PDB file of C-alpha atoms in Angstrom:
ATOM      1  CA  ASP A 729       0.000   0.000   0.000  1.00 46.00           C
ATOM      2  CA  LYS A 730       1.710   3.181  -1.188  1.00 56.00           C
ATOM      3  CA  LYS A 731       1.679   6.225   1.025  1.00 65.00           C
ATOM      4  CA  ARG A 732      -0.338   9.035  -0.542  1.00 67.00           C
ATOM      5  CA  THR A 733       1.212  12.399  -1.266  1.00 78.00           C
ATOM      6  CA  TYR A 734       0.078  15.022   1.223  1.00 84.00           C
ATOM      7  CA  ILE A 735      -1.865  17.775  -0.527  1.00 88.00           C
ATOM      8  CA  LYS A 736      -2.403  20.988   1.417  1.00 90.00           C
ATOM      9  CA  LYS A 737      -5.833  22.559   1.593  1.00 93.00           C
ATOM     10  CA  PRO A 738      -6.225  25.813  -0.319  1.00 95.00           C
ATOM     11  CA  LEU A 739      -5.731  28.857   1.896  1.00 96.00           C
ATOM     12  CA  ASN A 740      -8.846  30.617   3.161  1.00 97.00           C
ATOM     13  CA  ALA A 741      -9.312  34.400   3.159  1.00 98.00           C
ATOM     14  CA  PHE A 742      -7.883  34.893   6.656  1.00 98.00           C
ATOM     15  CA  MET A 743      -4.837  32.729   5.929  1.00 97.00           C
ATOM     16  CA  LEU A 744      -4.135  34.762   2.771  1.00 98.00           C
ATOM     17  CA  PHE A 745      -4.442  37.961   4.831  1.00 98.00           C
ATOM     18  CA  MET A 746      -2.024  36.542   7.421  1.00 97.00           C
ATOM     19  CA  LYS A 747       0.443  35.521   4.729  1.00 96.00           C
ATOM     20  CA  GLU A 748       0.396  39.039   3.275  1.00 96.00           C
ATOM     21  CA  MET A 749       0.519  40.949   6.577  1.00 96.00           C
ATOM     22  CA  ARG A 750       2.739  38.772   8.833  1.00 94.00           C
ATOM     23  CA  GLN A 751       6.079  40.409   7.957  1.00 92.00           C
ATOM     24  CA  LYS A 752       4.645  43.910   8.422  1.00 92.00           C
ATOM     25  CA  VAL A 753       3.320  43.005  11.887  1.00 91.00           C
ATOM     26  CA  ILE A 754       6.660  41.454  12.866  1.00 88.00           C
ATOM     27  CA  GLU A 755       8.480  44.629  11.797  1.00 88.00           C
ATOM     28  CA  GLU A 756       6.002  46.899  13.624  1.00 87.00           C
ATOM     29  CA  CYS A 757       6.014  45.136  16.973  1.00 84.00           C
ATOM     30  CA  THR A 758       9.324  43.201  17.036  1.00 79.00           C
ATOM     31  CA  LEU A 759       7.525  40.105  18.351  1.00 75.00           C
ATOM     32  CA  LYS A 760       8.817  36.708  17.364  1.00 79.00           C
ATOM     33  CA  GLU A 761       6.236  34.411  18.996  1.00 88.00           C
ATOM     34  CA  SER A 762       3.890  33.043  16.376  1.00 90.00           C
ATOM     35  CA  ALA A 763       0.890  32.909  18.745  1.00 91.00           C
ATOM     36  CA  ALA A 764       1.198  36.606  19.657  1.00 91.00           C
ATOM     37  CA  ILE A 765       1.600  37.583  16.010  1.00 92.00           C
ATOM     38  CA  ASN A 766      -1.454  35.506  15.085  1.00 94.00           C
ATOM     39  CA  GLN A 767      -3.499  37.280  17.793  1.00 94.00           C
ATOM     40  CA  ILE A 768      -2.532  40.679  16.390  1.00 94.00           C
ATOM     41  CA  LEU A 769      -3.345  39.538  12.860  1.00 96.00           C
ATOM     42  CA  GLY A 770      -6.711  38.221  14.070  1.00 97.00           C
ATOM     43  CA  ARG A 771      -7.560  41.585  15.628  1.00 97.00           C
ATOM     44  CA  LYS A 772      -6.505  43.403  12.456  1.00 97.00           C
ATOM     45  CA  TRP A 773      -8.643  41.027  10.357  1.00 98.00           C
ATOM     46  CA  HIS A 774     -11.724  41.615  12.510  1.00 98.00           C
ATOM     47  CA  ALA A 775     -11.131  45.381  12.390  1.00 98.00           C
ATOM     48  CA  LEU A 776     -11.305  45.379   8.583  1.00 98.00           C
ATOM     49  CA  GLU A 777     -14.528  46.371   6.900  1.00 98.00           C
ATOM     50  CA  ARG A 778     -16.183  43.562   4.965  1.00 97.00           C
ATOM     51  CA  SER A 779     -15.334  45.481   1.782  1.00 97.00           C
ATOM     52  CA  GLU A 780     -11.635  45.391   2.764  1.00 98.00           C
ATOM     53  CA  GLN A 781     -11.847  41.656   3.475  1.00 98.00           C
ATOM     54  CA  ALA A 782     -13.489  41.094   0.073  1.00 98.00           C
ATOM     55  CA  LYS A 783     -10.090  41.151  -1.667  1.00 98.00           C
ATOM     56  CA  TYR A 784      -8.973  38.152   0.396  1.00 98.00           C
ATOM     57  CA  TYR A 785     -12.257  36.280  -0.067  1.00 98.00           C
ATOM     58  CA  GLU A 786     -11.865  36.722  -3.834  1.00 98.00           C
ATOM     59  CA  MET A 787      -8.255  35.491  -3.693  1.00 98.00           C
ATOM     60  CA  ALA A 788      -9.374  32.483  -1.624  1.00 98.00           C
ATOM     61  CA  LYS A 789     -12.115  31.698  -4.132  1.00 98.00           C
ATOM     62  CA  LYS A 790      -9.590  31.722  -6.983  1.00 98.00           C
ATOM     63  CA  GLU A 791      -7.154  29.597  -4.987  1.00 97.00           C
ATOM     64  CA  LYS A 792      -9.907  27.069  -4.235  1.00 96.00           C
ATOM     65  CA  GLU A 793     -10.924  26.910  -7.913  1.00 96.00           C
ATOM     66  CA  LEU A 794      -7.305  26.349  -8.978  1.00 96.00           C
ATOM     67  CA  HIS A 795      -6.895  23.687  -6.289  1.00 96.00           C
ATOM     68  CA  MET A 796      -9.996  21.891  -7.594  1.00 93.00           C
ATOM     69  CA  GLN A 797      -8.571  21.939 -11.137  1.00 95.00           C
ATOM     70  CA  LEU A 798      -5.180  20.633 -10.013  1.00 94.00           C
ATOM     71  CA  HIS A 799      -6.613  18.010  -7.651  1.00 92.00           C
ATOM     72  CA  PRO A 800     -10.088  16.979  -8.880  1.00 91.00           C
ATOM     73  CA  GLY A 801     -11.978  14.860  -6.389  1.00 88.00           C
ATOM     74  CA  TRP A 802      -9.561  15.741  -3.574  1.00 87.00           C
ATOM     75  CA  SER A 803     -10.884  15.923  -0.027  1.00 86.00           C
ATOM     76  CA  ALA A 804      -9.078  17.089   3.123  1.00 81.00           C
ATOM     77  CA  ARG A 805      -9.896  13.634   4.517  1.00 82.00           C
ATOM     78  CA  ASP A 806      -7.502  12.179   1.938  1.00 77.00           C
ATOM     79  CA  ASN A 807      -4.611  13.453   4.078  1.00 75.00           C
ATOM     80  CA  TYR A 808      -5.625  11.467   7.164  1.00 74.00           C
TER      81      TYR A 808
END
């Protein structure tokens, strides 16, 4: 029985926001702990207007569509 290749889930809107903003937050606050940085990013995300979040939801939608094309029939359960 061959071990399956692990396929990551497509990033959601918040994860795309975190990916884009993480370095800026690190530079602003000089924190290195991932949990503290994630808390700050979470607060920033919730402070955004829905219209500002829309960019990330659109990016996530495109990422999900691409993921479905590259891995048709894939389910997150396939990784476990």
